[in-house]
Amino acid sequence: MAAAKLDFRFDFAHTPAGRAELARLIRDEFEIDVTPLDRLGHDPSVVAFGWWAGDELVANVSLYGRTLWLAGEPTPAFGLQSVVVRPAWRGHGLFRDLMTRALAFADARAPRVTLSTETPELYRRFGFRDLAETVFRGPLRPAAGAPNARRLSLADDADVALVRALYARREPTSRLCAACDHPAPFFLKTLESPEIALHHLPDLDAIVAIEETTPEVLTLLDVVAADIPPLATIAAALGAPIDEAEVHLTPDRLAWTPAREEPDDAGAMVRGPWPLDRRAVAFSPMQV
Ligand SMILES: CC(C)(COP(=O)(O)OP(=O)(O)OC[C@H]1O[C@@H](n2cnc3c(N)ncnc32)[C@H](O)[C@@H]1OP(=O)(O)O)[C@@H](O)C(=O)NCCC(=O)NCCS
């Protein structure tokens, strides 16, 4: 390992210099701009593990805190993110070293670590297993009731405050399988995905994240609410000519029975015991 020229640093994501270097590394590798979180709010649970060459962060692995609802119980967990080694420093064991440190930290505090990846083979040696997710589809007849929805803009500070306030009161979308996180990943996913719209449904005290591709299909990505409304009521509030739903959440709290369950290879992995191996589940994709 080339660590002789490098310094290891821990938990630097909350200092201005550490945050700026982490943002630069993420932008250079993944072309994702995380600097809007300077205005929208960073996730204070992030714990960064990194190797530094002077002032330059050359390798990073971060954890963030999550609450997983699994089989009816809330349980603490970590998500793994921002896994990058700058090209010039690859092949020297920096990734393996940072994974070992991060997982030792996580193992001392929570039973599970989750991640999402396009390269699962990187993580199997660290005990991660593929987590089969499902897309739930089927007919949907909107409930009676007048439409009342307003599209939110994250450029508007009042709308951002509304999302944050509702997030602070939100319930899990499912008690069978769902994750509750800080709103930072939700904000970033919205900014990175022009096809995703956030709508406030004031009569339901809810915000929904939907993909607006076909007006007849309600493609539901997340529901932020203190009391999860039935899917038919959400459809009525949106007011579109909906006759079909495509749900990317575990739907047990939506008072709707999907006609079809299809595999969704979103690259989710989990390390630690998994009590739901035979159940059809999905985590909200409102994560970068
Ligand atoms: C993937 C990445 C972090 C690996 O960093 P690295 O420091 O070169 O990795 P290491 O030298 O610690 O290698 C550790 C092990 O992983 C293996 N490995 C490295 N890159 C791999 C890849 N793309 N696919 C499969 N295995 C890989 C190595 O062969 C090594 O195996 P060994 O322990 O048997 O020798 C780095 O290539 C990178 O930043 N890639 C681009 C960003 C990315 O893909 N991040 C993951 C997003 S989920």
mmCIF file of C-alpha atoms and ligand atoms in Angstrom:
data_model
loop_
_atom_site.group_PDB
_atom_site.id
_atom_site.type_symbol
_atom_site.label_atom_id
_atom_site.label_comp_id
_atom_site.label_asym_id
_atom_site.label_seq_id
_atom_site.Cartn_x
_atom_site.Cartn_y
_atom_site.Cartn_z
ATOM 1 C CA MET A 1 0.000 0.000 0.000
ATOM 2 C CA ALA A 2 1.191 3.533 -0.805
ATOM 3 C CA ALA A 3 0.130 4.788 2.619
ATOM 4 C CA ALA A 4 3.657 5.974 3.453
ATOM 5 C CA LYS A 5 2.943 9.136 1.423
ATOM 6 C CA LEU A 6 -0.576 9.497 2.755
ATOM 7 C CA ASP A 7 -2.357 10.447 5.995
ATOM 8 C CA PHE A 8 -5.442 8.666 7.214
ATOM 9 C CA ARG A 9 -8.209 11.001 8.442
ATOM 10 C CA PHE A 10 -11.514 10.156 10.054
ATOM 11 C CA ASP A 11 -14.837 12.067 10.241
ATOM 12 C CA PHE A 12 -13.768 15.084 8.188
ATOM 13 C CA ALA A 13 -17.057 15.612 6.293
ATOM 14 C CA HIS A 14 -18.267 18.280 8.722
ATOM 15 C CA THR A 15 -15.349 20.711 8.343
ATOM 16 C CA PRO A 16 -15.434 23.202 5.428
ATOM 17 C CA ALA A 17 -12.155 21.882 3.963
ATOM 18 C CA GLY A 18 -13.109 18.223 4.392
ATOM 19 C CA ARG A 19 -16.550 18.799 2.921
ATOM 20 C CA ALA A 20 -15.141 20.685 -0.077
ATOM 21 C CA GLU A 21 -12.597 17.940 -0.873
ATOM 22 C CA LEU A 22 -15.213 15.214 -0.546
ATOM 23 C CA ALA A 23 -17.505 17.180 -2.899
ATOM 24 C CA ARG A 24 -14.641 17.521 -5.413
ATOM 25 C CA LEU A 25 -13.898 13.774 -5.274
ATOM 26 C CA ILE A 26 -17.582 12.871 -5.793
ATOM 27 C CA ARG A 27 -17.905 15.356 -8.662
ATOM 28 C CA ASP A 28 -14.725 14.101 -10.381
ATOM 29 C CA GLU A 29 -15.694 10.416 -10.190
ATOM 30 C CA PHE A 30 -19.502 10.322 -10.320
ATOM 31 C CA GLU A 31 -20.304 13.712 -11.932
ATOM 32 C CA ILE A 32 -22.671 14.426 -9.044
ATOM 33 C CA ASP A 33 -22.694 17.919 -7.560
ATOM 34 C CA VAL A 34 -23.295 17.685 -3.807
ATOM 35 C CA THR A 35 -22.590 21.377 -3.126
ATOM 36 C CA PRO A 36 -26.350 22.260 -3.231
ATOM 37 C CA LEU A 37 -26.420 20.575 0.191
ATOM 38 C CA ASP A 38 -24.487 23.608 1.513
ATOM 39 C CA ARG A 39 -27.871 25.382 1.187
ATOM 40 C CA LEU A 40 -30.275 22.454 1.564
ATOM 41 C CA GLY A 41 -28.563 20.884 4.576
ATOM 42 C CA HIS A 42 -25.913 18.197 4.948
ATOM 43 C CA ASP A 43 -26.579 14.906 6.683
ATOM 44 C CA PRO A 44 -24.914 15.221 10.113
ATOM 45 C CA SER A 45 -24.752 11.427 10.471
ATOM 46 C CA VAL A 46 -22.132 11.063 7.710
ATOM 47 C CA VAL A 47 -18.831 9.596 8.937
ATOM 48 C CA ALA A 48 -16.039 9.804 6.353
ATOM 49 C CA PHE A 49 -12.923 7.623 6.269
ATOM 50 C CA GLY A 50 -10.214 8.883 3.929
ATOM 51 C CA TRP A 51 -6.618 8.802 2.804
ATOM 52 C CA TRP A 52 -5.149 12.232 2.077
ATOM 53 C CA ALA A 53 -2.111 13.360 0.062
ATOM 54 C CA GLY A 54 -1.495 16.685 1.768
ATOM 55 C CA ASP A 55 -4.678 18.712 1.212
ATOM 56 C CA GLU A 56 -6.056 16.339 -1.432
ATOM 57 C CA LEU A 57 -8.491 13.580 -0.526
ATOM 58 C CA VAL A 58 -7.437 10.636 -2.705
ATOM 59 C CA ALA A 59 -9.553 7.791 -1.304
ATOM 60 C CA ASN A 60 -12.833 7.823 0.575
ATOM 61 C CA VAL A 61 -15.508 5.568 2.060
ATOM 62 C CA SER A 62 -18.416 7.165 3.978
ATOM 63 C CA LEU A 63 -21.091 5.804 6.251
ATOM 64 C CA TYR A 64 -24.386 7.497 7.062
ATOM 65 C CA GLY A 65 -26.891 6.591 9.737
ATOM 66 C CA ARG A 66 -30.294 5.169 8.813
ATOM 67 C CA THR A 67 -33.201 3.574 10.582
ATOM 68 C CA LEU A 68 -34.436 0.460 8.813
ATOM 69 C CA TRP A 69 -37.944 -0.778 9.426
ATOM 70 C CA LEU A 70 -37.807 -4.533 9.008
ATOM 71 C CA ALA A 71 -40.575 -6.999 9.808
ATOM 72 C CA GLY A 72 -42.396 -4.440 11.955
ATOM 73 C CA GLU A 73 -39.416 -3.212 14.011
ATOM 74 C CA PRO A 74 -37.190 -0.122 13.693
ATOM 75 C CA THR A 75 -33.516 -0.999 13.767
ATOM 76 C CA PRO A 76 -30.372 1.143 13.483
ATOM 77 C CA ALA A 77 -28.235 0.679 10.396
ATOM 78 C CA PHE A 78 -25.606 2.381 8.287
ATOM 79 C CA GLY A 79 -25.563 3.096 4.582
ATOM 80 C CA LEU A 80 -22.244 2.976 2.731
ATOM 81 C CA GLN A 81 -21.628 5.681 0.132
ATOM 82 C CA SER A 82 -19.034 7.831 -1.669
ATOM 83 C CA VAL A 83 -16.686 4.892 -2.295
ATOM 84 C CA VAL A 84 -13.907 6.307 -4.481
ATOM 85 C CA VAL A 85 -10.178 6.031 -4.970
ATOM 86 C CA ARG A 86 -8.634 8.578 -7.342
ATOM 87 C CA PRO A 87 -7.282 6.789 -10.469
ATOM 88 C CA ALA A 88 -3.606 7.463 -9.668
ATOM 89 C CA TRP A 89 -3.976 5.740 -6.296
ATOM 90 C CA ARG A 90 -5.902 2.631 -7.336
ATOM 91 C CA GLY A 91 -4.601 -0.896 -6.923
ATOM 92 C CA HIS A 92 -2.730 -0.201 -3.656
ATOM 93 C CA GLY A 93 -5.329 -1.548 -1.242
ATOM 94 C CA LEU A 94 -6.787 1.832 -0.196
ATOM 95 C CA PHE A 95 -10.362 0.733 -0.856
ATOM 96 C CA ARG A 96 -9.840 -2.494 1.090
ATOM 97 C CA ASP A 97 -8.249 -0.573 3.959
ATOM 98 C CA LEU A 98 -11.066 2.004 4.178
ATOM 99 C CA MET A 99 -13.760 -0.662 3.913
ATOM 100 C CA THR A 100 -12.165 -2.571 6.776
ATOM 101 C CA ARG A 101 -12.086 0.553 8.952
ATOM 102 C CA ALA A 102 -15.625 1.651 8.063
ATOM 103 C CA LEU A 103 -17.113 -1.793 8.643
ATOM 104 C CA ALA A 104 -15.354 -2.132 12.011
ATOM 105 C CA PHE A 105 -16.919 1.219 12.997
ATOM 106 C CA ALA A 106 -20.353 0.133 11.765
ATOM 107 C CA ASP A 107 -20.208 -3.337 13.313
ATOM 108 C CA ALA A 108 -19.588 -1.823 16.750
ATOM 109 C CA ARG A 109 -22.789 0.240 16.465
ATOM 110 C CA ALA A 110 -25.437 -1.462 14.317
ATOM 111 C CA PRO A 111 -26.325 -4.918 13.005
ATOM 112 C CA ARG A 112 -26.621 -3.984 9.324
ATOM 113 C CA VAL A 113 -24.959 -1.982 6.563
ATOM 114 C CA THR A 114 -26.697 -1.324 3.235
ATOM 115 C CA LEU A 115 -25.437 0.029 -0.066
ATOM 116 C CA SER A 116 -26.446 0.459 -3.673
ATOM 117 C CA THR A 117 -24.000 -0.294 -6.482
ATOM 118 C CA GLU A 118 -23.506 -1.216 -10.120
ATOM 119 C CA THR A 119 -20.472 -3.338 -9.162
ATOM 120 C CA PRO A 120 -21.676 -5.821 -6.518
ATOM 121 C CA GLU A 121 -18.567 -7.984 -6.944
ATOM 122 C CA LEU A 122 -16.575 -5.272 -5.146
ATOM 123 C CA TYR A 123 -18.535 -5.825 -1.956
ATOM 124 C CA ARG A 124 -19.192 -9.576 -1.711
ATOM 125 C CA ARG A 125 -15.794 -10.216 -0.115
ATOM 126 C CA PHE A 126 -16.854 -7.851 2.682
ATOM 127 C CA GLY A 127 -19.941 -9.921 3.481
ATOM 128 C CA PHE A 128 -22.535 -7.979 1.449
ATOM 129 C CA ARG A 129 -25.285 -9.980 -0.290
ATOM 130 C CA ASP A 130 -27.575 -8.924 -3.145
ATOM 131 C CA LEU A 131 -30.915 -7.721 -1.882
ATOM 132 C CA ALA A 132 -33.690 -8.622 -4.312
ATOM 133 C CA GLU A 133 -36.116 -5.719 -4.706
ATOM 134 C CA THR A 134 -39.496 -5.675 -6.423
ATOM 135 C CA VAL A 135 -41.493 -3.194 -8.528
ATOM 136 C CA PHE A 136 -45.206 -3.397 -7.746
ATOM 137 C CA ARG A 137 -47.639 -2.719 -10.617
ATOM 138 C CA GLY A 138 -51.350 -2.914 -11.186
ATOM 139 C CA PRO A 139 -54.594 -1.095 -11.920
ATOM 140 C CA LEU A 140 -55.469 1.863 -9.704
ATOM 141 C CA ARG A 141 -58.799 3.646 -9.506
ATOM 142 C CA PRO A 142 -58.406 7.106 -7.888
ATOM 143 C CA ALA A 143 -60.646 7.736 -4.879
ATOM 144 C CA ALA A 144 -63.387 10.354 -4.981
ATOM 145 C CA GLY A 145 -62.218 13.836 -4.042
ATOM 146 C CA ALA A 146 -61.019 17.053 -5.588
ATOM 147 C CA PRO A 147 -57.448 17.366 -6.850
ATOM 148 C CA ASN A 148 -55.234 19.484 -4.629
ATOM 149 C CA ALA A 149 -51.526 19.267 -5.419
ATOM 150 C CA ARG A 150 -48.735 21.771 -5.883
ATOM 151 C CA ARG A 151 -45.385 21.002 -7.483
ATOM 152 C CA LEU A 152 -42.495 21.975 -5.219
ATOM 153 C CA SER A 153 -39.270 23.651 -6.286
ATOM 154 C CA LEU A 154 -36.041 23.113 -4.387
ATOM 155 C CA ALA A 155 -34.962 26.555 -5.622
ATOM 156 C CA ASP A 156 -37.632 27.984 -3.304
ATOM 157 C CA ASP A 157 -36.500 28.173 0.338
ATOM 158 C CA ALA A 158 -40.095 27.950 1.584
ATOM 159 C CA ASP A 159 -40.597 24.668 -0.312
ATOM 160 C CA VAL A 160 -37.315 23.327 1.073
ATOM 161 C CA ALA A 161 -38.483 24.225 4.576
ATOM 162 C CA LEU A 162 -41.772 22.413 3.908
ATOM 163 C CA VAL A 163 -39.950 19.218 2.872
ATOM 164 C CA ARG A 164 -37.678 19.422 5.924
ATOM 165 C CA ALA A 165 -40.609 19.979 8.304
ATOM 166 C CA LEU A 166 -42.581 17.056 6.944
ATOM 167 C CA TYR A 167 -39.467 14.876 6.892
ATOM 168 C CA ALA A 168 -39.026 15.533 10.600
ATOM 169 C CA ARG A 169 -42.522 14.132 11.207
ATOM 170 C CA ARG A 170 -42.518 11.369 8.620
ATOM 171 C CA GLU A 171 -43.524 7.816 9.294
ATOM 172 C CA PRO A 172 -41.950 4.891 7.448
ATOM 173 C CA THR A 173 -43.719 4.181 4.157
ATOM 174 C CA SER A 174 -43.730 0.521 5.193
ATOM 175 C CA ARG A 175 -43.215 -1.243 8.491
ATOM 176 C CA LEU A 176 -42.292 -4.426 6.638
ATOM 177 C CA CYS A 177 -39.315 -2.876 4.830
ATOM 178 C CA ALA A 178 -38.381 0.799 4.521
ATOM 179 C CA ALA A 179 -35.521 3.131 5.380
ATOM 180 C CA CYS A 180 -35.774 6.462 7.200
ATOM 181 C CA ASP A 181 -32.890 8.778 6.383
ATOM 182 C CA HIS A 182 -31.928 12.428 6.612
ATOM 183 C CA PRO A 183 -33.506 14.427 3.721
ATOM 184 C CA ALA A 184 -30.106 15.151 2.090
ATOM 185 C CA PRO A 185 -30.186 12.091 -0.255
ATOM 186 C CA PHE A 186 -33.832 12.869 -1.135
ATOM 187 C CA PHE A 187 -32.843 16.429 -2.109
ATOM 188 C CA LEU A 188 -29.857 15.271 -4.157
ATOM 189 C CA LYS A 189 -31.853 12.617 -6.011
ATOM 190 C CA THR A 190 -34.463 15.231 -6.927
ATOM 191 C CA LEU A 191 -31.822 17.654 -8.192
ATOM 192 C CA GLU A 192 -30.012 14.950 -10.164
ATOM 193 C CA SER A 193 -33.171 13.564 -11.834
ATOM 194 C CA PRO A 194 -35.198 16.008 -13.986
ATOM 195 C CA GLU A 195 -37.886 13.321 -14.468
ATOM 196 C CA ILE A 196 -38.645 13.305 -10.716
ATOM 197 C CA ALA A 197 -41.262 15.751 -9.404
ATOM 198 C CA LEU A 198 -42.126 16.523 -5.800
ATOM 199 C CA HIS A 199 -45.769 17.392 -5.135
ATOM 200 C CA HIS A 200 -47.255 18.729 -1.927
ATOM 201 C CA LEU A 201 -50.722 17.316 -1.213
ATOM 202 C CA PRO A 202 -51.937 19.704 1.534
ATOM 203 C CA ASP A 203 -55.205 17.889 2.262
ATOM 204 C CA LEU A 204 -53.194 14.736 3.026
ATOM 205 C CA ASP A 205 -50.319 16.554 4.781
ATOM 206 C CA ALA A 206 -48.032 14.641 2.433
ATOM 207 C CA ILE A 207 -45.298 15.139 -0.151
ATOM 208 C CA VAL A 208 -44.922 12.551 -2.883
ATOM 209 C CA ALA A 209 -41.952 11.943 -5.173
ATOM 210 C CA ILE A 210 -43.189 10.716 -8.538
ATOM 211 C CA GLU A 211 -41.836 10.171 -12.035
ATOM 212 C CA GLU A 212 -43.981 11.987 -14.546
ATOM 213 C CA THR A 213 -43.495 9.984 -17.717
ATOM 214 C CA THR A 214 -47.001 8.706 -18.580
ATOM 215 C CA PRO A 215 -50.007 10.648 -17.173
ATOM 216 C CA GLU A 216 -52.086 7.464 -16.815
ATOM 217 C CA VAL A 217 -49.448 5.744 -14.652
ATOM 218 C CA LEU A 218 -48.741 6.882 -11.104
ATOM 219 C CA THR A 219 -45.038 6.047 -10.709
ATOM 220 C CA LEU A 220 -44.509 6.442 -6.987
ATOM 221 C CA LEU A 221 -40.995 6.744 -5.576
ATOM 222 C CA ASP A 222 -41.644 8.015 -2.046
ATOM 223 C CA VAL A 223 -44.321 9.363 0.298
ATOM 224 C CA VAL A 224 -43.231 11.788 3.016
ATOM 225 C CA ALA A 225 -46.083 11.992 5.511
ATOM 226 C CA ALA A 226 -46.881 11.619 9.184
ATOM 227 C CA ASP A 227 -49.743 9.323 8.227
ATOM 228 C CA ILE A 228 -49.274 7.368 4.969
ATOM 229 C CA PRO A 229 -52.385 7.932 2.806
ATOM 230 C CA PRO A 230 -53.979 5.220 0.649
ATOM 231 C CA LEU A 231 -52.624 5.105 -2.899
ATOM 232 C CA ALA A 232 -56.098 5.801 -4.361
ATOM 233 C CA THR A 233 -56.320 8.994 -2.264
ATOM 234 C CA ILE A 234 -52.872 10.126 -3.443
ATOM 235 C CA ALA A 235 -53.993 9.552 -7.051
ATOM 236 C CA ALA A 236 -57.145 11.617 -6.489
ATOM 237 C CA ALA A 237 -55.156 14.479 -4.944
ATOM 238 C CA LEU A 238 -52.739 14.520 -7.893
ATOM 239 C CA GLY A 239 -55.700 14.847 -10.232
ATOM 240 C CA ALA A 240 -54.088 13.209 -13.284
ATOM 241 C CA PRO A 241 -56.060 10.697 -15.440
ATOM 242 C CA ILE A 242 -54.481 7.768 -13.554
ATOM 243 C CA ASP A 243 -55.591 4.165 -14.141
ATOM 244 C CA GLU A 244 -52.390 2.264 -13.297
ATOM 245 C CA ALA A 245 -49.720 2.379 -10.593
ATOM 246 C CA GLU A 246 -46.029 1.491 -10.553
ATOM 247 C CA VAL A 247 -44.797 1.536 -6.969
ATOM 248 C CA HIS A 248 -41.133 1.527 -5.973
ATOM 249 C CA LEU A 249 -41.841 1.093 -2.248
ATOM 250 C CA THR A 250 -42.979 -1.830 -0.145
ATOM 251 C CA PRO A 251 -46.734 -1.183 -0.509
ATOM 252 C CA ASP A 252 -48.193 -2.660 2.707
ATOM 253 C CA ARG A 253 -49.373 0.738 4.024
ATOM 254 C CA LEU A 254 -50.889 2.005 0.753
ATOM 255 C CA ALA A 255 -54.232 0.119 0.977
ATOM 256 C CA TRP A 256 -53.613 -1.200 -2.538
ATOM 257 C CA THR A 257 -52.980 -4.702 -3.814
ATOM 258 C CA PRO A 258 -50.610 -4.872 -6.783
ATOM 259 C CA ALA A 259 -51.565 -7.191 -9.631
ATOM 260 C CA ARG A 260 -47.953 -7.850 -10.615
ATOM 261 C CA GLU A 261 -44.607 -8.072 -8.822
ATOM 262 C CA GLU A 262 -41.518 -7.768 -11.009
ATOM 263 C CA PRO A 263 -37.826 -7.929 -10.068
ATOM 264 C CA ASP A 264 -36.124 -4.533 -9.803
ATOM 265 C CA ASP A 265 -32.355 -4.837 -10.092
ATOM 266 C CA ALA A 266 -31.443 -1.580 -8.389
ATOM 267 C CA GLY A 267 -28.128 -2.907 -7.051
ATOM 268 C CA ALA A 268 -29.095 -2.953 -3.382
ATOM 269 C CA MET A 269 -26.905 -5.019 -1.049
ATOM 270 C CA VAL A 270 -27.004 -5.733 2.654
ATOM 271 C CA ARG A 271 -24.499 -6.966 5.227
ATOM 272 C CA GLY A 272 -25.919 -8.520 8.366
ATOM 273 C CA PRO A 273 -28.975 -10.630 9.110
ATOM 274 C CA TRP A 274 -31.935 -10.228 6.761
ATOM 275 C CA PRO A 275 -35.278 -11.390 8.174
ATOM 276 C CA LEU A 276 -37.264 -10.945 4.927
ATOM 277 C CA ASP A 277 -35.708 -13.303 2.418
ATOM 278 C CA ARG A 278 -38.963 -14.561 0.936
ATOM 279 C CA ARG A 279 -40.905 -11.277 1.037
ATOM 280 C CA ALA A 280 -41.335 -8.939 -1.940
ATOM 281 C CA VAL A 281 -39.947 -5.579 -0.781
ATOM 282 C CA ALA A 282 -38.468 -2.338 -2.093
ATOM 283 C CA PHE A 283 -36.614 0.611 -0.623
ATOM 284 C CA SER A 284 -37.471 4.032 -2.002
ATOM 285 C CA PRO A 285 -35.101 4.948 -4.833
ATOM 286 C CA MET A 286 -34.901 8.544 -3.505
ATOM 287 C CA GLN A 287 -31.176 8.051 -2.894
ATOM 288 C CA VAL A 288 -28.257 9.043 -5.111
HETATM 289 C C1 LIG B 1 -13.493 0.419 -6.948
HETATM 290 C C2 LIG B 1 -12.343 1.217 -6.341
HETATM 291 C C3 LIG B 1 -12.850 2.001 -5.140
HETATM 292 C C4 LIG B 1 -11.245 0.241 -5.915
HETATM 293 O O1 LIG B 1 -10.204 0.981 -5.289
HETATM 294 P P1 LIG B 1 -8.716 0.405 -5.082
HETATM 295 O O2 LIG B 1 -8.054 1.164 -4.015
HETATM 296 O O3 LIG B 1 -8.058 0.336 -6.389
HETATM 297 O O4 LIG B 1 -9.011 -1.073 -4.574
HETATM 298 P P2 LIG B 1 -8.009 -1.972 -3.744
HETATM 299 O O5 LIG B 1 -6.615 -1.771 -4.282
HETATM 300 O O6 LIG B 1 -8.198 -1.758 -2.285
HETATM 301 O O7 LIG B 1 -8.535 -3.399 -4.136
HETATM 302 C C5 LIG B 1 -9.191 -4.199 -3.199
HETATM 303 C C6 LIG B 1 -9.654 -5.426 -3.928
HETATM 304 O O8 LIG B 1 -10.747 -5.067 -4.791
HETATM 305 C C7 LIG B 1 -10.493 -5.558 -6.107
HETATM 306 N N1 LIG B 1 -11.042 -4.622 -7.066
HETATM 307 C C8 LIG B 1 -10.638 -3.368 -7.302
HETATM 308 N N2 LIG B 1 -11.396 -2.801 -8.251
HETATM 309 C C9 LIG B 1 -12.303 -3.737 -8.605
HETATM 310 C C10 LIG B 1 -13.374 -3.775 -9.538
HETATM 311 N N3 LIG B 1 -13.692 -2.708 -10.297
HETATM 312 N N4 LIG B 1 -14.107 -4.903 -9.638
HETATM 313 C C11 LIG B 1 -13.819 -5.987 -8.869
HETATM 314 N N5 LIG B 1 -12.820 -6.011 -7.961
HETATM 315 C C12 LIG B 1 -12.066 -4.909 -7.843
HETATM 316 C C13 LIG B 1 -8.995 -5.636 -6.204
HETATM 317 O O9 LIG B 1 -8.616 -6.592 -7.182
HETATM 318 C C14 LIG B 1 -8.580 -6.052 -4.813
HETATM 319 O O10 LIG B 1 -8.692 -7.449 -4.684
HETATM 320 P P3 LIG B 1 -7.700 -8.275 -3.717
HETATM 321 O O11 LIG B 1 -8.065 -7.833 -2.318
HETATM 322 O O12 LIG B 1 -8.061 -9.699 -3.991
HETATM 323 O O13 LIG B 1 -6.319 -7.894 -4.123
HETATM 324 C C15 LIG B 1 -11.748 2.197 -7.387
HETATM 325 O O14 LIG B 1 -11.411 1.459 -8.536
HETATM 326 C C16 LIG B 1 -12.682 3.315 -7.789
HETATM 327 O O15 LIG B 1 -12.700 4.377 -7.172
HETATM 328 N N6 LIG B 1 -13.477 3.109 -8.861
HETATM 329 C C17 LIG B 1 -14.389 4.118 -9.364
HETATM 330 C C18 LIG B 1 -15.499 4.438 -8.375
HETATM 331 C C19 LIG B 1 -16.355 3.224 -8.062
HETATM 332 O O16 LIG B 1 -16.646 2.408 -8.909
HETATM 333 N N7 LIG B 1 -16.735 3.142 -6.789
HETATM 334 C C20 LIG B 1 -17.638 2.121 -6.316
HETATM 335 C C21 LIG B 1 -19.025 2.633 -6.527
HETATM 336 S S1 LIG B 1 -20.233 1.596 -5.748
#
